[in-house]
Amino acid sequence: MVRSLLLVPLLAAAGGGVWLARGALLRWRDLRAAATYELAGEQRPMLVRAAGAMVCGVCVTVLTLLTALGTFGALGGGGADGTAGPDGSFGSAGSLGSFGSFADRFDGAEDGAAGPGGGRQAAPPVGPADAVAASAPAAAAGAGAAAAAVPTPSPAPVVSRFDSVGHPGGGELLQSAVPGPDGHPRNVRVWLPAQYAKDPNARFPVVVMHAATPRKTADAEVPDVFEGLASAVQSARSKPFILVAPEAPNGTAHPCELVAAAPMAVADDAALRTTIAATFRTLPPGPAAWGTLGVEDGAPCAAAAGLARPDLYGAAAAVSGRYDAAALVRTGAEAPATGTPRLLLAAGKADTAGLDAARKLQSALRGGTGAAARAEVRISDNATDYSADRIRLRLVRQAAQYLGDALGKAS
């Protein structure tokens, strides 16, 4: 009887310790990711979870010793051949059966807490609804063959867990791992404007920002992009929108050249759209509410995505880019028949090469076929300031205003 009473807190302490230790590990990984991008991370949640895991470990040790002492007492009172002793308890066979049952239960609790992918892949946030969902497989396993024969409906899209890594531009920056077009997980960063937290009922447009460096997100290349977006919103030049920055694909030193060469394979990032739409309060994916952005080396990616999929992206803004006009004209010519690409090509007033590349692309698209010939191309050439960083900030503001005007309103 004493051993049975001890097993309950022992299992509770073990399960709690595993859950807290996993939480501390995930927070530690988030802090390392934040340090990579020179962002400040909150250490307190990790320390609290680690301390809780240590306390649970001490409790498990003490309860295990007490349980073992009770087991040895039962071994002394029971028969060595597994027959009942004077007090009704069994000998070695009965004790081993109790220990095996405990081990199975502990393994089940630990496996349930670990989660798929060791925290690398996107997982649902921990909460009451997730606890119910996590218990569903165990309930189904115990239902028997009759329940297994009943068909089950298709699962709903899984809400991914995005962990906060900073608050640039007055908003919130989050990160998770989401499967890429090739099926392999890649880091995705999401910036929520300040208005997202202020109005819990509003839904926002989405802008996908492309990176030009393999295995990096665009905010690592343009760290002041969030300040530019927030400044445009605060000055009423742009409507607020959610910025999504997926990690650039590996396998080539210039991912944007890959996008221009095979836009239909890369621009249709269905896994990304499904995950973002299921996790955040976004307007439905489509040209009325989703756009794309690229700055400097990422500009050709945005131009290619906007020209290749006008049925997915309602507007594209390319800032300070250099373009392969012939490749982009072919991209537009092969685009779906529906939709009209809308493209902003922006460069600083003193950026002669950038403005020349933008005008050549505009002329080439006019002489193309299909969606390329239908493309509505605007050129911005008036940004000027005393430093290159200030000019880039102004260009990002212009891109935010263009995208905010082109996409749907937050509702």
Coordinates of C-alpha atoms in Angstrom, one line a residue:
M1 CA 0.0 0.0 0.0
V2 CA 2.9 2.4 0.9
R3 CA 4.6 1.7 -2.4
S4 CA 1.4 2.4 -4.4
L5 CA 1.0 5.8 -2.6
L6 CA 4.7 6.7 -3.4
L7 CA 4.3 5.8 -7.1
V8 CA 1.8 8.7 -7.7
P9 CA 4.1 11.6 -6.6
L10 CA 7.1 9.8 -8.1
L11 CA 5.5 9.7 -11.5
A12 CA 4.3 13.3 -11.1
A13 CA 7.7 14.5 -10.2
A14 CA 9.4 12.6 -13.0
G15 CA 6.9 13.9 -15.6
G16 CA 7.2 17.4 -14.4
G17 CA 11.0 17.3 -14.3
V18 CA 11.1 16.0 -17.9
W19 CA 8.7 18.8 -19.1
L20 CA 10.6 21.5 -17.2
A21 CA 14.0 20.3 -18.5
R22 CA 12.8 20.2 -22.1
G23 CA 11.4 23.7 -21.6
A24 CA 14.7 25.0 -20.3
L25 CA 16.6 23.4 -23.2
L26 CA 14.3 25.0 -25.7
R27 CA 14.7 28.4 -24.0
W28 CA 18.5 27.9 -24.1
R29 CA 18.4 27.3 -27.8
D30 CA 16.3 30.4 -28.3
L31 CA 18.9 32.5 -26.4
R32 CA 21.6 31.1 -28.6
A33 CA 19.6 32.0 -31.7
A34 CA 19.0 35.5 -30.4
A35 CA 22.7 35.9 -29.7
T36 CA 23.5 34.9 -33.2
Y37 CA 21.5 37.9 -34.5
E38 CA 22.7 40.2 -31.6
L39 CA 19.3 40.3 -30.0
A40 CA 18.6 40.5 -26.3
G41 CA 16.9 37.4 -24.9
E42 CA 15.0 36.9 -21.6
Q43 CA 17.0 34.5 -19.5
R44 CA 14.6 34.3 -16.5
P45 CA 12.2 31.7 -18.1
M46 CA 15.1 29.4 -18.8
L47 CA 16.5 29.7 -15.3
V48 CA 13.1 29.1 -13.6
R49 CA 12.5 26.0 -15.7
A50 CA 16.0 24.7 -15.0
A51 CA 15.6 25.2 -11.2
G52 CA 12.2 23.5 -11.3
A53 CA 13.7 20.5 -13.2
M54 CA 16.5 20.3 -10.5
V55 CA 13.9 20.3 -7.7
C56 CA 11.9 17.6 -9.5
G57 CA 15.1 15.5 -9.9
V58 CA 15.7 15.7 -6.1
C59 CA 12.1 14.6 -5.5
V60 CA 12.4 11.7 -7.9
T61 CA 15.6 10.6 -6.2
V62 CA 14.1 10.7 -2.7
L63 CA 10.9 9.0 -3.8
T64 CA 12.8 6.3 -5.7
L65 CA 14.8 5.5 -2.6
L66 CA 11.7 5.2 -0.5
T67 CA 10.0 3.0 -3.1
A68 CA 13.1 0.8 -3.3
L69 CA 13.1 0.4 0.5
G70 CA 9.5 -0.6 0.4
T71 CA 10.2 -3.1 -2.4
F72 CA 13.1 -4.7 -0.4
G73 CA 10.7 -5.0 2.6
A74 CA 8.2 -6.8 0.3
L75 CA 11.0 -9.1 -1.0
G76 CA 11.8 -10.1 2.6
G77 CA 8.2 -10.9 3.4
G78 CA 7.3 -12.7 0.2
G79 CA 8.4 -16.1 -1.1
A80 CA 11.3 -16.3 -3.5
D81 CA 9.3 -18.3 -6.0
G82 CA 6.7 -15.6 -6.4
T83 CA 4.1 -17.0 -4.0
A84 CA 2.3 -14.8 -1.5
G85 CA 3.9 -14.1 1.8
P86 CA 2.3 -13.9 5.2
D87 CA 1.0 -10.3 4.6
G88 CA -0.5 -11.2 1.2
S89 CA 2.4 -9.6 -0.8
F90 CA 4.3 -11.5 -3.4
G91 CA 8.0 -12.2 -3.6
S92 CA 10.5 -11.5 -6.4
A93 CA 8.1 -12.1 -9.3
G94 CA 5.5 -9.7 -8.0
S95 CA 8.0 -7.0 -7.2
L96 CA 9.6 -7.3 -10.6
G97 CA 6.1 -6.9 -12.2
S98 CA 5.5 -3.7 -10.2
F99 CA 8.9 -2.3 -11.3
G100 CA 8.2 -3.2 -14.9
S101 CA 4.9 -1.5 -14.8
F102 CA 6.5 1.6 -13.3
A103 CA 9.2 1.6 -16.0
D104 CA 6.7 1.4 -18.8
R105 CA 4.6 4.2 -17.4
F106 CA 7.7 6.4 -16.9
D107 CA 9.0 5.8 -20.4
G108 CA 5.6 6.7 -21.8
A109 CA 5.5 10.0 -19.9
E110 CA 9.0 10.8 -21.0
D111 CA 8.4 10.0 -24.6
G112 CA 5.2 12.2 -24.6
A113 CA 7.1 15.1 -23.1
A114 CA 10.1 15.0 -25.5
G115 CA 8.1 15.8 -28.7
P116 CA 9.1 15.3 -32.3
G117 CA 12.4 16.5 -33.6
G118 CA 13.9 17.4 -30.2
G119 CA 12.6 21.0 -30.5
R120 CA 14.1 21.7 -34.0
Q121 CA 10.9 21.3 -36.0
A122 CA 7.9 23.5 -35.4
A123 CA 5.6 22.1 -32.7
P124 CA 2.2 23.2 -31.2
P125 CA 2.4 25.6 -28.2
V126 CA 2.0 24.0 -24.8
G127 CA -1.5 24.6 -23.5
P128 CA -4.7 22.9 -22.3
A129 CA -5.9 22.2 -25.9
D130 CA -2.5 20.6 -26.7
A131 CA -2.7 18.5 -23.6
V132 CA -6.0 17.1 -24.8
A133 CA -4.6 16.5 -28.3
A134 CA -1.5 14.8 -26.9
S135 CA -3.7 12.4 -24.9
A136 CA -5.8 11.4 -28.0
P137 CA -3.3 8.7 -29.3
A138 CA -3.2 6.9 -26.0
A139 CA -7.0 6.9 -25.8
A140 CA -7.3 5.6 -29.3
A141 CA -4.8 2.8 -28.5
G142 CA -6.9 1.6 -25.6
A143 CA -10.2 1.7 -27.5
G144 CA -9.7 -1.7 -29.1
A145 CA -10.1 -3.0 -32.6
A146 CA -13.7 -1.8 -32.9
A147 CA -12.7 1.8 -32.5
A148 CA -9.8 1.4 -34.9
A149 CA -12.3 0.3 -37.6
V150 CA -14.1 3.7 -37.4
P151 CA -12.7 6.2 -40.0
T152 CA -11.3 9.4 -38.5
P153 CA -11.5 12.8 -40.2
S154 CA -8.4 14.5 -41.7
P155 CA -6.4 16.5 -39.1
A156 CA -6.7 20.2 -39.1
P157 CA -3.5 22.3 -39.8
V158 CA -1.1 22.2 -36.9
V159 CA -0.4 25.5 -35.2
S160 CA 3.4 25.9 -34.9
R161 CA 5.1 27.1 -31.8
F162 CA 7.0 30.3 -32.5
D163 CA 9.2 31.5 -29.6
S164 CA 9.9 35.2 -29.0
V165 CA 13.5 36.3 -29.7
G166 CA 13.2 40.1 -29.4
H167 CA 11.2 43.3 -29.8
P168 CA 12.7 45.3 -32.7
G169 CA 10.8 48.3 -34.1
G170 CA 8.3 48.2 -31.2
G171 CA 6.8 44.9 -32.4
E172 CA 7.7 41.3 -31.6
L173 CA 10.1 39.0 -33.4
L174 CA 9.5 35.3 -33.2
Q175 CA 11.2 32.2 -34.6
S176 CA 10.4 28.6 -35.4
A177 CA 11.4 25.8 -37.7
V178 CA 9.0 25.2 -40.7
P179 CA 9.4 22.6 -43.5
G180 CA 10.8 24.2 -46.7
P181 CA 9.8 23.4 -50.3
D182 CA 12.2 20.5 -50.2
G183 CA 10.7 19.1 -47.0
H184 CA 13.6 19.9 -44.7
P185 CA 13.1 22.2 -41.7
R186 CA 14.4 25.7 -42.0
N187 CA 14.3 28.7 -39.7
V188 CA 11.5 31.2 -40.2
R189 CA 11.3 34.5 -38.4
V190 CA 8.0 36.4 -38.0
W191 CA 7.7 40.1 -37.1
L192 CA 4.4 41.2 -35.6
P193 CA 3.7 45.0 -35.7
A194 CA 2.8 46.7 -32.4
Q195 CA -0.8 46.9 -33.6
Y196 CA -1.0 43.0 -33.5
A197 CA -1.0 43.0 -29.7
K198 CA -3.1 46.1 -29.3
D199 CA -6.1 44.8 -31.3
P200 CA -6.7 41.0 -30.6
N201 CA -9.5 40.8 -33.1
A202 CA -7.7 42.3 -36.1
R203 CA -6.3 40.3 -39.0
F204 CA -3.3 41.5 -41.0
P205 CA -1.8 41.2 -44.4
V206 CA 1.5 39.3 -44.8
V207 CA 4.7 40.2 -46.6
V208 CA 7.3 37.5 -47.2
M209 CA 10.9 39.0 -47.2
H210 CA 13.5 37.0 -49.1
A211 CA 17.2 36.5 -48.1
A212 CA 20.1 36.2 -50.4
T213 CA 22.6 34.4 -48.1
P214 CA 22.2 30.6 -47.8
R215 CA 20.9 29.4 -44.4
K216 CA 20.2 33.0 -43.2
T217 CA 17.0 35.0 -42.8
A218 CA 16.6 38.5 -44.4
D219 CA 16.7 40.4 -41.1
A220 CA 20.3 39.2 -40.6
E221 CA 21.3 41.0 -43.9
V222 CA 19.1 44.1 -43.3
P223 CA 19.0 44.4 -39.5
D224 CA 17.2 47.8 -39.6
V225 CA 14.3 46.6 -41.7
F226 CA 11.9 46.4 -38.7
E227 CA 12.7 50.0 -37.8
G228 CA 11.9 51.1 -41.3
L229 CA 8.6 49.2 -41.3
A230 CA 7.6 50.5 -37.9
S231 CA 8.5 54.1 -38.9
A232 CA 6.3 53.9 -42.0
V233 CA 3.4 52.7 -39.9
Q234 CA 3.8 55.2 -37.2
S235 CA 4.0 58.1 -39.7
A236 CA 0.7 56.8 -41.3
R237 CA 2.5 56.1 -44.5
S238 CA 1.7 52.4 -44.4
K239 CA -0.9 50.1 -43.0
P240 CA 0.5 47.5 -40.6
F241 CA 1.3 44.1 -41.8
I242 CA 3.1 40.9 -40.6
L243 CA 6.6 40.3 -42.0
V244 CA 7.7 36.7 -42.6
A245 CA 11.4 36.1 -43.2
P246 CA 12.2 32.4 -44.2
E247 CA 15.7 31.1 -44.2
A248 CA 17.3 31.1 -47.7
P249 CA 17.8 27.7 -49.3
N250 CA 21.2 26.0 -49.3
G251 CA 23.0 24.4 -52.2
T252 CA 24.0 27.6 -54.1
A253 CA 26.0 30.7 -53.1
H254 CA 23.3 32.9 -54.7
P255 CA 19.8 31.6 -53.8
C256 CA 18.1 34.5 -55.8
E257 CA 19.6 33.1 -59.0
L258 CA 17.9 29.8 -58.1
V259 CA 14.6 31.6 -57.7
A260 CA 15.0 33.3 -61.1
A261 CA 15.9 30.1 -62.8
A262 CA 13.1 27.9 -61.3
P263 CA 10.6 30.3 -59.8
M264 CA 7.6 28.0 -60.0
A265 CA 9.4 25.5 -57.7
V266 CA 10.4 27.9 -55.1
A267 CA 7.8 30.7 -55.1
D268 CA 4.9 28.4 -54.3
D269 CA 5.9 27.9 -50.7
A270 CA 2.7 26.1 -49.6
A271 CA 4.0 24.9 -46.2
L272 CA 5.1 28.4 -45.2
R273 CA 1.7 29.9 -46.1
T274 CA -0.3 27.2 -44.4
T275 CA 1.8 27.4 -41.2
I276 CA 1.7 31.2 -41.0
A277 CA -2.1 31.3 -41.7
A278 CA -2.8 28.7 -39.0
T279 CA -0.5 30.2 -36.4
F280 CA -1.2 34.0 -36.7
R281 CA -4.2 36.2 -37.3
T282 CA -3.6 36.8 -41.0
L283 CA -5.8 37.6 -43.8
P284 CA -6.4 34.6 -46.1
P285 CA -3.4 33.8 -48.4
G286 CA -3.8 35.2 -51.8
P287 CA -3.0 38.3 -53.9
A288 CA -5.5 40.5 -52.0
A289 CA -3.5 40.1 -48.7
W290 CA 0.0 38.6 -49.4
G291 CA 3.0 40.3 -50.9
T292 CA 6.8 39.9 -51.1
L293 CA 9.8 42.1 -50.4
G294 CA 13.5 42.0 -51.1
V295 CA 16.3 44.4 -50.3
E296 CA 19.6 44.7 -52.1
D297 CA 20.8 41.1 -52.9
G298 CA 17.4 39.8 -52.0
A299 CA 15.6 42.1 -54.5
P300 CA 15.8 39.7 -57.5
C301 CA 14.0 37.0 -55.3
A302 CA 11.1 39.4 -54.6
A303 CA 10.9 40.4 -58.3
A304 CA 10.9 36.8 -59.4
A305 CA 8.3 35.7 -56.9
G306 CA 6.0 38.5 -57.8
L307 CA 6.3 37.9 -61.5
A308 CA 6.1 34.1 -61.2
R309 CA 3.0 33.9 -58.9
P310 CA 0.7 36.9 -59.3
D311 CA -2.0 34.5 -58.2
L312 CA -0.3 34.2 -54.8
Y313 CA 1.4 37.6 -54.3
G314 CA -0.6 40.8 -55.0
A315 CA 2.5 43.0 -54.9
A316 CA 6.3 42.8 -54.9
A317 CA 8.8 45.5 -53.8
A318 CA 12.4 45.2 -54.8
V319 CA 14.9 47.6 -53.2
S320 CA 18.4 48.5 -54.5
G321 CA 18.6 45.4 -56.6
R322 CA 20.6 44.2 -59.7
Y323 CA 18.5 42.1 -62.0
D324 CA 18.9 39.5 -64.8
A325 CA 16.2 41.1 -67.0
A326 CA 16.1 38.2 -69.5
A327 CA 15.6 35.6 -66.8
L328 CA 12.8 37.7 -65.2
V329 CA 11.0 38.2 -68.5
R330 CA 11.0 34.4 -69.0
T331 CA 9.7 34.1 -65.5
G332 CA 6.8 36.5 -66.2
A333 CA 6.0 34.8 -69.5
E334 CA 5.6 31.4 -67.8
A335 CA 3.4 32.8 -65.0
P336 CA -0.2 31.7 -64.6
A337 CA -2.7 33.4 -66.9
T338 CA -4.6 34.8 -64.0
G339 CA -3.4 37.9 -62.1
T340 CA -1.4 41.0 -63.0
P341 CA 2.0 41.3 -61.4
R342 CA 2.5 44.6 -59.5
L343 CA 6.1 45.5 -58.9
L344 CA 8.0 48.4 -57.3
L345 CA 11.6 48.8 -58.2
A346 CA 13.2 51.3 -55.8
A347 CA 16.8 52.6 -55.6
G348 CA 18.5 55.6 -54.1
K349 CA 18.8 58.8 -56.1
A350 CA 22.6 58.5 -56.2
D351 CA 22.5 54.7 -57.0
T352 CA 23.1 55.1 -60.8
A353 CA 23.7 51.4 -61.4
G354 CA 20.6 50.4 -59.4
L355 CA 18.3 52.8 -61.2
D356 CA 19.8 51.7 -64.6
A357 CA 19.1 48.1 -63.7
A358 CA 15.5 48.9 -62.7
R359 CA 14.8 50.8 -65.9
K360 CA 16.2 48.1 -68.1
L361 CA 14.0 45.5 -66.3
Q362 CA 10.9 47.7 -66.8
S363 CA 11.6 48.1 -70.5
A364 CA 12.3 44.3 -70.9
L365 CA 9.0 43.4 -69.2
R366 CA 7.1 45.7 -71.5
G367 CA 8.5 43.9 -74.5
G368 CA 7.8 40.4 -73.0
T369 CA 4.8 38.1 -73.3
G370 CA 2.1 36.8 -70.9
A371 CA 2.2 38.2 -67.4
A372 CA 5.5 39.9 -68.1
A373 CA 3.8 42.3 -70.6
R374 CA 0.9 42.9 -68.2
A375 CA 3.1 43.7 -65.2
E376 CA 2.5 47.1 -63.6
V377 CA 6.0 48.3 -62.8
R378 CA 6.8 51.5 -60.8
I379 CA 10.2 53.0 -60.3
S380 CA 11.1 55.0 -57.2
D381 CA 14.3 57.1 -57.7
N382 CA 13.9 60.0 -55.2
A383 CA 15.4 58.6 -51.9
T384 CA 18.4 60.6 -50.7
D385 CA 20.1 61.2 -47.4
Y386 CA 23.5 61.7 -45.8
S387 CA 24.5 58.0 -45.4
A388 CA 23.9 54.7 -47.1
D389 CA 22.1 53.3 -44.1
R390 CA 19.7 56.3 -44.0
I391 CA 19.0 56.0 -47.7
R392 CA 18.2 52.3 -47.2
L393 CA 15.9 53.2 -44.3
R394 CA 14.0 55.6 -46.6
L395 CA 13.7 53.0 -49.3
V396 CA 12.3 50.4 -46.8
R397 CA 9.7 53.0 -45.8
Q398 CA 8.7 53.5 -49.4
A399 CA 8.5 49.7 -50.0
A400 CA 6.3 49.4 -46.8
Q401 CA 4.0 52.2 -48.1
Y402 CA 3.7 50.6 -51.5
L403 CA 2.9 47.1 -50.1
G404 CA 0.6 48.4 -47.4
D405 CA -1.4 50.3 -50.0
A406 CA -1.5 47.4 -52.4
L407 CA -2.6 44.7 -49.9
G408 CA -5.8 44.4 -47.9
K409 CA -6.7 46.3 -44.8
A410 CA -6.3 44.9 -41.3
S411 CA -9.8 43.9 -40.2

